[in-house]
Amino acid sequence: MNKRLYLLASLVLLSVALSMGTIAYLQGDFEVVGDPTEPSVSKVVSIELSEEGIQESSEAVQVEGQSFIITAAGQYEISGQGPEVTVQVAADVADEVTITLNNASFAQLDFQSTGTNILSLAKDSTNSLSGSETGVSATNITLTGEGSLAISEVGTSGIFATDDLVVESGTFSIDSAGSGLYAFHPTEASHGNLTINGGNLTISSSQQAGAALFAGNQLTVNNGSITVNAAYEAFVGKNLVINGGSNQLASTGHGLVARDSYLQEGELSEANIKIEGGTNAVTAGLSPVLANGTISLTGGVNTFVAELPEQEVFTYTGSADLTGGSLVALGATSLTTSSQNLLYTSLIGSPGDTVTITDAAGNEVASYQSPVAFSAIAYSSDQLTTGEVYYLSTTSGNYGQATATQGQE
């Protein structure tokens, strides 16, 4: 009798186990063998670079000498040193590809894939790309992570995309004989968008014809820290919008530029600049702010310096309107309208001079140390009172005064 009970209990337990296995399979605890529309890897594929060659363990990675091609969507991590190695994601990959750099050093990374492309920098990792025409190229790409990437000895651009180029986080150092970050589509004017949402960027690009940041369509800076040590033009886009971030920019030509790169001879097109926030310091050999259209200043802490004392700070074909934020402008300053109080006066200063602005009672309103010689200064903030006289002085002993006014200059 006991043996029969034991046998019955065993059969019940076996039935329960089989049922649970079936349920687990249906819930996805077991790998389902199907027929996906596109191959993909289900785990992170590690790729190790060394002097001995490229070490990988996935059929989705095809090695050809000093280059390898990724042929399936998924996640890949690259580490090690391979100075002549080039990495490519095949054009027929249409789903998401994430490549993580984890202390990797090689020549070039090329996302020909048309799906979502992500380049991630592993936490605390130090990575580098060097020696090619372009460090990173892509149809579209999002840059993220908590590591660093140095791109150097590139002839055309540090990072290039034909559609959308987005920086979310990470630390980037780019030294390019051409441009820094470049988003441009050869035929589609609505493509070629560059967005900075975060991260730290330090860029040195060509001082003859290169731009530190270039977008054929929309260039938007929302956050992050950008330092341009050298460039012909600092930020260029058809529509340039600065909402935030810390932007310290130096250029031999123009600084902030709104230009329609698709404009044909005889056509008319507006290109606009909107500055709504951020800390923006621009020192330029020519106009610090140039728009083939309108310029709108609504916010931010803005310092615009023209290296030539008689150079126009704002150059535009439409209008230039000041409604908010703060402004220090060294150079000839002409605005269409100013609904916020503005001071403007002739004042001689030398490189390194500090300009101090005080009210009639002697209270300091603002001060600024100039990196260049100047002969005129404009200042605006919500701290000025309409109709009051303010006094300006330099550490080299020059003085001026101006009345706070609104309206057309």
mmCIF file of C-alpha atoms in Angstrom:
data_model
loop_
_atom_site.group_PDB
_atom_site.id
_atom_site.type_symbol
_atom_site.label_atom_id
_atom_site.label_comp_id
_atom_site.label_asym_id
_atom_site.label_seq_id
_atom_site.Cartn_x
_atom_site.Cartn_y
_atom_site.Cartn_z
ATOM 1 C CA MET A 1 0.000 0.000 0.000
ATOM 2 C CA ASN A 2 2.818 2.424 0.908
ATOM 3 C CA LYS A 3 4.636 1.625 -2.338
ATOM 4 C CA ARG A 4 1.546 2.518 -4.347
ATOM 5 C CA LEU A 5 1.251 5.828 -2.498
ATOM 6 C CA TYR A 6 4.917 6.609 -3.168
ATOM 7 C CA LEU A 7 4.449 5.777 -6.845
ATOM 8 C CA LEU A 8 1.358 7.986 -7.099
ATOM 9 C CA ALA A 9 3.158 10.879 -5.380
ATOM 10 C CA SER A 10 6.085 10.542 -7.775
ATOM 11 C CA LEU A 11 3.772 10.694 -10.785
ATOM 12 C CA VAL A 12 2.099 13.833 -9.411
ATOM 13 C CA LEU A 13 5.477 15.535 -8.835
ATOM 14 C CA LEU A 14 6.602 14.625 -12.342
ATOM 15 C CA SER A 15 3.408 16.053 -13.809
ATOM 16 C CA VAL A 16 3.839 19.293 -11.855
ATOM 17 C CA ALA A 17 7.471 19.612 -12.979
ATOM 18 C CA LEU A 18 6.521 19.152 -16.626
ATOM 19 C CA SER A 19 3.731 21.718 -16.278
ATOM 20 C CA MET A 20 6.073 24.260 -14.661
ATOM 21 C CA GLY A 21 8.604 23.702 -17.435
ATOM 22 C CA THR A 22 5.939 24.370 -20.028
ATOM 23 C CA ILE A 23 4.858 27.532 -18.232
ATOM 24 C CA ALA A 24 8.457 28.716 -17.915
ATOM 25 C CA TYR A 25 9.004 28.102 -21.634
ATOM 26 C CA LEU A 26 5.883 30.083 -22.498
ATOM 27 C CA GLN A 27 7.026 32.889 -20.179
ATOM 28 C CA GLY A 28 10.338 33.157 -21.980
ATOM 29 C CA ASP A 29 12.736 31.480 -19.521
ATOM 30 C CA PHE A 30 13.886 29.244 -22.365
ATOM 31 C CA GLU A 31 15.342 30.416 -25.669
ATOM 32 C CA VAL A 32 12.744 30.272 -28.426
ATOM 33 C CA VAL A 33 14.011 29.110 -31.762
ATOM 34 C CA GLY A 34 12.324 31.301 -34.364
ATOM 35 C CA ASP A 35 12.893 32.999 -37.666
ATOM 36 C CA PRO A 36 13.743 36.650 -36.902
ATOM 37 C CA THR A 37 13.641 39.176 -39.689
ATOM 38 C CA GLU A 38 17.223 40.202 -38.966
ATOM 39 C CA PRO A 39 20.056 38.338 -37.216
ATOM 40 C CA SER A 40 21.127 39.719 -33.847
ATOM 41 C CA VAL A 41 23.358 38.677 -30.995
ATOM 42 C CA SER A 42 21.675 37.950 -27.667
ATOM 43 C CA LYS A 43 24.614 38.785 -25.399
ATOM 44 C CA VAL A 44 27.514 41.209 -25.345
ATOM 45 C CA VAL A 45 30.198 40.149 -27.802
ATOM 46 C CA SER A 46 33.716 40.909 -26.564
ATOM 47 C CA ILE A 47 36.336 41.925 -29.108
ATOM 48 C CA GLU A 48 39.954 42.158 -28.005
ATOM 49 C CA LEU A 49 42.583 44.029 -29.997
ATOM 50 C CA SER A 50 46.275 43.232 -29.653
ATOM 51 C CA GLU A 51 49.518 43.081 -31.607
ATOM 52 C CA GLU A 52 48.713 39.454 -32.393
ATOM 53 C CA GLY A 53 45.469 40.411 -34.101
ATOM 54 C CA ILE A 54 41.751 40.596 -33.364
ATOM 55 C CA GLN A 55 40.237 38.104 -30.933
ATOM 56 C CA GLU A 56 36.472 37.529 -31.110
ATOM 57 C CA SER A 57 34.034 34.678 -30.579
ATOM 58 C CA SER A 58 30.982 35.485 -32.687
ATOM 59 C CA GLU A 59 29.944 34.662 -36.211
ATOM 60 C CA ALA A 60 28.572 38.212 -36.359
ATOM 61 C CA VAL A 61 32.141 39.545 -36.531
ATOM 62 C CA GLN A 62 34.069 39.020 -39.755
ATOM 63 C CA VAL A 63 37.796 39.660 -39.508
ATOM 64 C CA GLU A 64 39.733 40.716 -42.568
ATOM 65 C CA GLY A 65 43.326 41.545 -41.749
ATOM 66 C CA GLN A 66 43.420 44.766 -39.717
ATOM 67 C CA SER A 67 39.697 45.405 -40.041
ATOM 68 C CA PHE A 68 36.540 43.710 -38.899
ATOM 69 C CA ILE A 69 32.930 43.987 -39.944
ATOM 70 C CA ILE A 70 29.964 43.583 -37.593
ATOM 71 C CA THR A 71 27.107 41.941 -39.493
ATOM 72 C CA ALA A 72 24.312 41.695 -36.906
ATOM 73 C CA ALA A 73 22.496 43.950 -34.491
ATOM 74 C CA GLY A 74 23.330 43.640 -30.812
ATOM 75 C CA GLN A 75 25.869 44.740 -28.229
ATOM 76 C CA TYR A 76 29.620 44.680 -28.720
ATOM 77 C CA GLU A 77 32.483 45.662 -26.433
ATOM 78 C CA ILE A 78 35.892 46.553 -27.839
ATOM 79 C CA SER A 79 39.064 46.707 -25.757
ATOM 80 C CA GLY A 80 42.799 46.582 -26.347
ATOM 81 C CA GLN A 81 45.202 48.289 -28.726
ATOM 82 C CA GLY A 82 45.186 48.050 -32.508
ATOM 83 C CA PRO A 83 46.606 51.238 -34.058
ATOM 84 C CA GLU A 84 45.732 50.249 -37.642
ATOM 85 C CA VAL A 85 42.428 48.519 -36.958
ATOM 86 C CA THR A 86 39.231 49.813 -38.578
ATOM 87 C CA VAL A 87 35.786 48.753 -37.369
ATOM 88 C CA GLN A 88 32.691 48.763 -39.549
ATOM 89 C CA VAL A 89 29.030 47.942 -38.944
ATOM 90 C CA ALA A 90 27.554 46.607 -42.172
ATOM 91 C CA ALA A 91 25.017 48.660 -44.124
ATOM 92 C CA ASP A 92 22.371 45.909 -44.093
ATOM 93 C CA VAL A 93 22.101 46.004 -40.285
ATOM 94 C CA ALA A 94 18.823 47.824 -39.641
ATOM 95 C CA ASP A 95 18.235 47.192 -35.924
ATOM 96 C CA GLU A 96 19.944 48.706 -32.886
ATOM 97 C CA VAL A 97 23.701 48.369 -32.528
ATOM 98 C CA THR A 98 25.595 49.384 -29.397
ATOM 99 C CA ILE A 99 29.374 49.471 -29.398
ATOM 100 C CA THR A 100 31.054 50.021 -26.044
ATOM 101 C CA LEU A 101 34.672 51.129 -25.907
ATOM 102 C CA ASN A 102 36.489 49.870 -22.833
ATOM 103 C CA ASN A 103 40.096 51.068 -22.893
ATOM 104 C CA ALA A 104 40.280 50.639 -26.648
ATOM 105 C CA SER A 105 42.635 52.288 -29.109
ATOM 106 C CA PHE A 106 42.350 51.886 -32.879
ATOM 107 C CA ALA A 107 42.034 53.879 -36.105
ATOM 108 C CA GLN A 108 38.409 54.292 -37.167
ATOM 109 C CA LEU A 109 34.814 53.336 -36.372
ATOM 110 C CA ASP A 110 32.255 53.374 -39.206
ATOM 111 C CA PHE A 111 28.535 52.775 -38.593
ATOM 112 C CA GLN A 112 27.096 52.143 -42.062
ATOM 113 C CA SER A 113 24.067 50.554 -40.367
ATOM 114 C CA THR A 114 20.742 52.349 -40.708
ATOM 115 C CA GLY A 115 19.170 51.382 -37.391
ATOM 116 C CA THR A 116 19.812 53.083 -34.052
ATOM 117 C CA ASN A 117 23.566 53.378 -33.546
ATOM 118 C CA ILE A 118 24.974 53.942 -30.058
ATOM 119 C CA LEU A 119 28.589 54.511 -29.091
ATOM 120 C CA SER A 120 29.088 54.054 -25.359
ATOM 121 C CA LEU A 121 32.208 54.792 -23.316
ATOM 122 C CA ALA A 122 32.646 52.371 -20.430
ATOM 123 C CA LYS A 123 32.865 53.976 -17.000
ATOM 124 C CA ASP A 124 36.350 55.323 -16.202
ATOM 125 C CA SER A 125 37.713 53.981 -19.497
ATOM 126 C CA THR A 126 40.217 55.870 -21.662
ATOM 127 C CA ASN A 127 39.816 55.369 -25.399
ATOM 128 C CA SER A 128 41.337 56.788 -28.567
ATOM 129 C CA LEU A 129 40.872 56.860 -32.345
ATOM 130 C CA SER A 130 43.673 58.174 -34.523
ATOM 131 C CA GLY A 131 45.129 58.274 -38.006
ATOM 132 C CA SER A 132 42.125 58.213 -40.390
ATOM 133 C CA GLU A 133 40.167 60.796 -42.351
ATOM 134 C CA THR A 134 37.314 60.510 -39.845
ATOM 135 C CA GLY A 135 37.415 59.107 -36.313
ATOM 136 C CA VAL A 136 33.736 58.067 -36.115
ATOM 137 C CA SER A 137 31.349 58.092 -39.081
ATOM 138 C CA ALA A 138 27.707 57.046 -39.106
ATOM 139 C CA THR A 139 24.304 57.383 -40.683
ATOM 140 C CA ASN A 140 23.071 58.348 -37.209
ATOM 141 C CA ILE A 141 24.747 58.069 -33.848
ATOM 142 C CA THR A 142 24.187 58.736 -30.147
ATOM 143 C CA LEU A 143 27.238 59.175 -27.917
ATOM 144 C CA THR A 144 26.963 58.245 -24.271
ATOM 145 C CA GLY A 145 28.806 56.766 -21.311
ATOM 146 C CA GLU A 146 31.044 57.729 -18.401
ATOM 147 C CA GLY A 147 34.439 57.281 -20.025
ATOM 148 C CA SER A 148 36.579 59.382 -22.346
ATOM 149 C CA LEU A 149 37.406 59.326 -26.054
ATOM 150 C CA ALA A 150 40.289 61.196 -27.685
ATOM 151 C CA ILE A 151 40.193 61.589 -31.472
ATOM 152 C CA SER A 152 43.347 62.905 -33.145
ATOM 153 C CA GLU A 153 45.220 63.056 -36.444
ATOM 154 C CA VAL A 154 42.023 63.058 -38.513
ATOM 155 C CA GLY A 155 41.901 64.882 -41.822
ATOM 156 C CA THR A 156 38.192 65.597 -42.362
ATOM 157 C CA SER A 157 36.200 65.412 -39.115
ATOM 158 C CA GLY A 158 36.333 63.907 -35.672
ATOM 159 C CA ILE A 159 32.752 62.596 -35.674
ATOM 160 C CA PHE A 160 30.512 62.657 -38.756
ATOM 161 C CA ALA A 161 26.862 61.715 -39.334
ATOM 162 C CA THR A 162 24.556 62.123 -42.315
ATOM 163 C CA ASP A 163 21.330 62.189 -40.283
ATOM 164 C CA ASP A 164 21.308 62.825 -36.526
ATOM 165 C CA LEU A 165 24.321 63.193 -34.236
ATOM 166 C CA VAL A 166 23.474 63.354 -30.513
ATOM 167 C CA VAL A 167 25.827 63.719 -27.544
ATOM 168 C CA GLU A 168 24.246 62.621 -24.269
ATOM 169 C CA SER A 169 27.291 62.182 -22.021
ATOM 170 C CA GLY A 170 30.963 61.276 -21.990
ATOM 171 C CA THR A 171 34.217 63.205 -22.258
ATOM 172 C CA PHE A 172 35.513 63.918 -25.761
ATOM 173 C CA SER A 173 38.733 65.497 -26.946
ATOM 174 C CA ILE A 174 38.971 66.131 -30.700
ATOM 175 C CA ASP A 175 41.990 67.427 -32.607
ATOM 176 C CA SER A 176 41.126 67.610 -36.298
ATOM 177 C CA ALA A 177 42.696 69.075 -39.425
ATOM 178 C CA GLY A 178 39.104 69.603 -40.610
ATOM 179 C CA SER A 179 36.024 69.922 -38.403
ATOM 180 C CA GLY A 180 35.126 68.562 -34.978
ATOM 181 C CA LEU A 181 31.524 67.266 -34.940
ATOM 182 C CA TYR A 182 29.890 67.394 -38.369
ATOM 183 C CA ALA A 183 26.284 66.468 -39.282
ATOM 184 C CA PHE A 184 25.378 66.856 -42.940
ATOM 185 C CA HIS A 185 23.366 64.993 -45.582
ATOM 186 C CA PRO A 186 24.429 65.543 -49.210
ATOM 187 C CA THR A 187 20.863 65.824 -50.547
ATOM 188 C CA GLU A 188 18.293 65.945 -47.702
ATOM 189 C CA ALA A 189 18.163 69.418 -46.148
ATOM 190 C CA SER A 190 16.049 68.268 -43.182
ATOM 191 C CA HIS A 191 18.729 65.778 -42.135
ATOM 192 C CA GLY A 192 22.108 66.686 -40.691
ATOM 193 C CA ASN A 193 21.014 67.588 -37.144
ATOM 194 C CA LEU A 194 23.439 67.946 -34.223
ATOM 195 C CA THR A 195 22.222 67.991 -30.603
ATOM 196 C CA ILE A 196 24.318 68.372 -27.451
ATOM 197 C CA ASN A 197 22.402 67.239 -24.357
ATOM 198 C CA GLY A 198 25.397 66.731 -22.087
ATOM 199 C CA GLY A 199 28.986 65.620 -21.888
ATOM 200 C CA ASN A 200 32.286 67.465 -21.963
ATOM 201 C CA LEU A 201 33.799 68.378 -25.318
ATOM 202 C CA THR A 202 37.160 69.975 -26.046
ATOM 203 C CA ILE A 203 37.762 70.701 -29.727
ATOM 204 C CA SER A 204 40.608 72.012 -31.860
ATOM 205 C CA SER A 205 39.726 72.141 -35.551
ATOM 206 C CA SER A 206 41.087 73.871 -38.641
ATOM 207 C CA GLN A 207 41.528 77.630 -38.300
ATOM 208 C CA GLN A 208 41.339 78.078 -42.078
ATOM 209 C CA ALA A 209 38.076 76.384 -43.043
ATOM 210 C CA GLY A 210 36.922 74.106 -40.278
ATOM 211 C CA ALA A 211 34.015 74.353 -37.839
ATOM 212 C CA ALA A 212 34.135 72.954 -34.331
ATOM 213 C CA LEU A 213 30.420 72.022 -34.471
ATOM 214 C CA PHE A 214 28.604 71.965 -37.811
ATOM 215 C CA ALA A 215 25.018 71.027 -38.690
ATOM 216 C CA GLY A 216 23.535 71.255 -42.155
ATOM 217 C CA ASN A 217 20.129 71.744 -40.552
ATOM 218 C CA GLN A 218 19.533 72.139 -36.795
ATOM 219 C CA LEU A 219 22.276 72.688 -34.231
ATOM 220 C CA THR A 220 20.943 72.613 -30.660
ATOM 221 C CA VAL A 221 22.941 72.926 -27.443
ATOM 222 C CA ASN A 222 20.868 72.024 -24.384
ATOM 223 C CA ASN A 223 23.495 71.192 -21.783
ATOM 224 C CA GLY A 224 27.049 70.049 -21.263
ATOM 225 C CA SER A 225 30.393 71.792 -21.445
ATOM 226 C CA ILE A 226 32.003 72.740 -24.757
ATOM 227 C CA THR A 227 35.441 74.312 -25.109
ATOM 228 C CA VAL A 228 36.623 75.296 -28.581
ATOM 229 C CA ASN A 229 40.324 76.096 -28.461
ATOM 230 C CA ALA A 230 40.740 76.592 -32.201
ATOM 231 C CA ALA A 231 38.433 76.789 -35.214
ATOM 232 C CA TYR A 232 37.660 78.983 -38.184
ATOM 233 C CA GLU A 233 34.012 79.014 -37.061
ATOM 234 C CA ALA A 234 32.839 77.689 -33.704
ATOM 235 C CA PHE A 235 29.134 76.697 -34.054
ATOM 236 C CA VAL A 236 27.487 76.547 -37.501
ATOM 237 C CA GLY A 237 23.928 75.530 -38.366
ATOM 238 C CA LYS A 238 21.019 76.647 -40.489
ATOM 239 C CA ASN A 239 19.091 77.052 -37.251
ATOM 240 C CA LEU A 240 21.306 77.478 -34.208
ATOM 241 C CA VAL A 241 19.664 77.263 -30.770
ATOM 242 C CA ILE A 242 21.505 77.506 -27.448
ATOM 243 C CA ASN A 243 19.323 76.596 -24.476
ATOM 244 C CA GLY A 244 21.992 75.856 -21.888
ATOM 245 C CA GLY A 245 25.418 74.505 -21.115
ATOM 246 C CA SER A 246 28.801 76.148 -20.720
ATOM 247 C CA ASN A 247 30.250 77.208 -24.071
ATOM 248 C CA GLN A 248 33.750 78.722 -24.197
ATOM 249 C CA LEU A 249 34.531 79.385 -27.864
ATOM 250 C CA ALA A 250 37.475 80.838 -29.770
ATOM 251 C CA SER A 251 37.616 81.211 -33.558
ATOM 252 C CA THR A 252 39.738 83.017 -36.127
ATOM 253 C CA GLY A 253 36.674 83.729 -38.286
ATOM 254 C CA HIS A 254 33.101 83.967 -37.021
ATOM 255 C CA GLY A 255 31.899 82.483 -33.738
ATOM 256 C CA LEU A 256 28.191 81.572 -33.784
ATOM 257 C CA VAL A 257 26.970 81.224 -37.375
ATOM 258 C CA ALA A 258 23.531 80.644 -38.925
ATOM 259 C CA ARG A 259 23.906 79.706 -42.585
ATOM 260 C CA ASP A 260 21.893 77.640 -45.086
ATOM 261 C CA SER A 261 24.461 75.263 -46.541
ATOM 262 C CA TYR A 262 22.015 74.066 -49.224
ATOM 263 C CA LEU A 263 21.343 77.537 -50.587
ATOM 264 C CA GLN A 264 21.854 77.796 -54.345
ATOM 265 C CA GLU A 265 22.849 80.969 -56.165
ATOM 266 C CA GLY A 266 19.823 83.202 -56.647
ATOM 267 C CA GLU A 267 17.782 81.515 -53.887
ATOM 268 C CA LEU A 268 16.625 83.158 -50.678
ATOM 269 C CA SER A 269 16.663 81.409 -47.311
ATOM 270 C CA GLU A 270 16.691 82.562 -43.705
ATOM 271 C CA ALA A 271 19.039 81.107 -41.143
ATOM 272 C CA ASN A 272 18.479 82.060 -37.517
ATOM 273 C CA ILE A 273 20.218 82.136 -34.135
ATOM 274 C CA LYS A 274 18.332 81.858 -30.836
ATOM 275 C CA ILE A 275 20.169 82.153 -27.530
ATOM 276 C CA GLU A 276 17.834 81.277 -24.693
ATOM 277 C CA GLY A 277 20.223 80.135 -21.967
ATOM 278 C CA GLY A 278 23.650 78.867 -21.061
ATOM 279 C CA THR A 279 26.944 80.585 -20.326
ATOM 280 C CA ASN A 280 28.309 81.627 -23.709
ATOM 281 C CA ALA A 281 31.714 83.259 -24.131
ATOM 282 C CA VAL A 282 32.772 83.816 -27.753
ATOM 283 C CA THR A 283 36.006 85.449 -28.904
ATOM 284 C CA ALA A 284 36.232 85.759 -32.698
ATOM 285 C CA GLY A 285 38.534 87.246 -35.307
ATOM 286 C CA LEU A 286 35.492 88.422 -37.253
ATOM 287 C CA SER A 287 31.899 88.824 -36.016
ATOM 288 C CA PRO A 288 31.261 86.746 -32.883
ATOM 289 C CA VAL A 289 27.581 86.337 -33.958
ATOM 290 C CA LEU A 290 26.622 86.085 -37.658
ATOM 291 C CA ALA A 291 23.209 85.180 -39.088
ATOM 292 C CA ASN A 292 21.949 85.161 -42.649
ATOM 293 C CA GLY A 293 18.608 85.936 -41.032
ATOM 294 C CA THR A 294 17.681 86.888 -37.454
ATOM 295 C CA ILE A 295 19.427 86.910 -34.083
ATOM 296 C CA SER A 296 17.354 86.558 -30.905
ATOM 297 C CA LEU A 297 18.803 86.957 -27.400
ATOM 298 C CA THR A 298 16.293 85.956 -24.726
ATOM 299 C CA GLY A 299 18.484 84.524 -21.977
ATOM 300 C CA GLY A 300 21.854 83.224 -20.919
ATOM 301 C CA VAL A 301 25.050 84.844 -19.722
ATOM 302 C CA ASN A 302 26.633 86.080 -22.941
ATOM 303 C CA THR A 303 30.058 87.551 -23.603
ATOM 304 C CA PHE A 304 30.882 88.337 -27.227
ATOM 305 C CA VAL A 305 34.314 89.705 -28.068
ATOM 306 C CA ALA A 306 35.540 90.864 -31.480
ATOM 307 C CA GLU A 307 39.332 90.706 -31.675
ATOM 308 C CA LEU A 308 39.394 93.724 -34.021
ATOM 309 C CA PRO A 309 38.080 96.766 -32.101
ATOM 310 C CA GLU A 310 36.004 98.108 -35.012
ATOM 311 C CA GLN A 311 34.515 94.742 -35.950
ATOM 312 C CA GLU A 312 30.732 94.354 -35.651
ATOM 313 C CA VAL A 313 29.737 92.029 -32.812
ATOM 314 C CA PHE A 314 26.401 91.190 -34.473
ATOM 315 C CA THR A 315 26.155 90.782 -38.245
ATOM 316 C CA TYR A 316 22.737 89.907 -39.688
ATOM 317 C CA THR A 317 20.512 90.300 -42.719
ATOM 318 C CA GLY A 318 17.208 90.264 -40.826
ATOM 319 C CA SER A 319 17.027 91.627 -37.287
ATOM 320 C CA ALA A 320 18.841 91.354 -33.953
ATOM 321 C CA ASP A 321 16.613 91.561 -30.882
ATOM 322 C CA LEU A 322 17.533 91.560 -27.193
ATOM 323 C CA THR A 323 14.810 90.657 -24.713
ATOM 324 C CA GLY A 324 16.626 88.975 -21.822
ATOM 325 C CA GLY A 325 19.741 87.443 -20.352
ATOM 326 C CA SER A 326 22.934 89.369 -19.791
ATOM 327 C CA LEU A 327 25.298 90.727 -22.430
ATOM 328 C CA VAL A 328 28.859 92.002 -22.532
ATOM 329 C CA ALA A 329 29.896 92.925 -26.071
ATOM 330 C CA LEU A 330 33.295 94.314 -27.042
ATOM 331 C CA GLY A 331 33.311 95.791 -30.537
ATOM 332 C CA ALA A 332 30.847 97.785 -32.592
ATOM 333 C CA THR A 333 27.403 96.752 -31.354
ATOM 334 C CA SER A 334 24.202 97.388 -33.287
ATOM 335 C CA LEU A 335 20.871 95.785 -32.355
ATOM 336 C CA THR A 336 17.530 96.230 -34.090
ATOM 337 C CA THR A 337 15.572 96.371 -30.830
ATOM 338 C CA SER A 338 16.263 95.982 -27.128
ATOM 339 C CA SER A 339 13.357 95.601 -24.725
ATOM 340 C CA GLN A 340 15.895 95.205 -21.923
ATOM 341 C CA ASN A 341 18.013 98.129 -20.746
ATOM 342 C CA LEU A 342 21.304 98.526 -22.572
ATOM 343 C CA LEU A 343 24.476 100.558 -22.049
ATOM 344 C CA TYR A 344 26.691 101.363 -25.011
ATOM 345 C CA THR A 345 29.685 103.705 -25.091
ATOM 346 C CA SER A 346 33.155 104.243 -26.488
ATOM 347 C CA LEU A 347 35.836 103.036 -24.097
ATOM 348 C CA ILE A 348 39.504 102.320 -24.805
ATOM 349 C CA GLY A 349 40.953 99.185 -23.255
ATOM 350 C CA SER A 350 44.070 97.044 -23.506
ATOM 351 C CA PRO A 351 44.422 93.250 -23.473
ATOM 352 C CA GLY A 352 44.028 92.087 -19.898
ATOM 353 C CA ASP A 353 42.135 95.188 -18.801
ATOM 354 C CA THR A 354 39.237 94.734 -16.424
ATOM 355 C CA VAL A 355 36.191 96.878 -17.123
ATOM 356 C CA THR A 356 34.106 97.798 -14.064
ATOM 357 C CA ILE A 357 30.575 99.207 -14.300
ATOM 358 C CA THR A 358 29.141 101.102 -11.325
ATOM 359 C CA ASP A 359 25.932 102.994 -10.636
ATOM 360 C CA ALA A 360 25.694 106.643 -9.505
ATOM 361 C CA ALA A 361 26.112 105.572 -5.874
ATOM 362 C CA GLY A 362 29.354 103.755 -6.636
ATOM 363 C CA ASN A 363 27.931 100.230 -6.342
ATOM 364 C CA GLU A 364 29.484 97.713 -8.699
ATOM 365 C CA VAL A 365 27.038 96.398 -11.280
ATOM 366 C CA ALA A 366 29.384 94.183 -13.299
ATOM 367 C CA SER A 367 33.023 93.642 -14.207
ATOM 368 C CA TYR A 368 34.783 91.850 -17.038
ATOM 369 C CA GLN A 369 38.414 91.162 -17.948
ATOM 370 C CA SER A 370 39.011 91.470 -21.677
ATOM 371 C CA PRO A 371 41.415 89.169 -23.532
ATOM 372 C CA VAL A 372 41.808 91.728 -26.363
ATOM 373 C CA ALA A 373 42.118 95.465 -26.974
ATOM 374 C CA PHE A 374 38.793 97.268 -27.456
ATOM 375 C CA SER A 375 37.374 100.697 -28.219
ATOM 376 C CA ALA A 376 33.665 100.228 -27.405
ATOM 377 C CA ILE A 377 31.557 98.219 -24.982
ATOM 378 C CA ALA A 378 27.905 97.266 -24.670
ATOM 379 C CA TYR A 379 26.334 95.882 -21.504
ATOM 380 C CA SER A 380 22.811 94.716 -20.742
ATOM 381 C CA SER A 381 21.081 92.949 -17.853
ATOM 382 C CA ASP A 382 17.887 93.121 -15.847
ATOM 383 C CA GLN A 383 19.851 94.942 -13.113
ATOM 384 C CA LEU A 384 19.918 98.199 -15.093
ATOM 385 C CA THR A 385 17.349 100.929 -14.465
ATOM 386 C CA THR A 386 15.905 102.897 -17.380
ATOM 387 C CA GLY A 387 17.261 106.438 -17.613
ATOM 388 C CA GLU A 388 19.993 106.038 -14.986
ATOM 389 C CA VAL A 389 23.599 106.962 -15.747
ATOM 390 C CA TYR A 390 26.280 104.310 -15.209
ATOM 391 C CA TYR A 391 30.036 104.777 -15.039
ATOM 392 C CA LEU A 392 32.663 102.563 -16.678
ATOM 393 C CA SER A 393 36.377 102.346 -15.911
ATOM 394 C CA THR A 394 39.325 100.189 -16.935
ATOM 395 C CA THR A 395 42.326 99.090 -14.900
ATOM 396 C CA SER A 396 44.532 100.980 -17.375
ATOM 397 C CA GLY A 397 42.874 104.250 -16.334
ATOM 398 C CA ASN A 398 40.238 105.004 -18.978
ATOM 399 C CA TYR A 399 36.723 106.152 -18.145
ATOM 400 C CA GLY A 400 33.308 106.440 -19.782
ATOM 401 C CA GLN A 401 29.643 106.739 -18.960
ATOM 402 C CA ALA A 402 26.340 105.690 -20.538
ATOM 403 C CA THR A 403 22.621 105.962 -19.881
ATOM 404 C CA ALA A 404 20.504 102.824 -19.670
ATOM 405 C CA THR A 405 17.992 102.867 -22.513
ATOM 406 C CA GLN A 406 15.627 100.548 -24.332
ATOM 407 C CA GLY A 407 14.417 100.501 -27.901
ATOM 408 C CA GLN A 408 16.237 100.691 -31.201
ATOM 409 C CA GLU A 409 19.959 101.328 -31.332
#
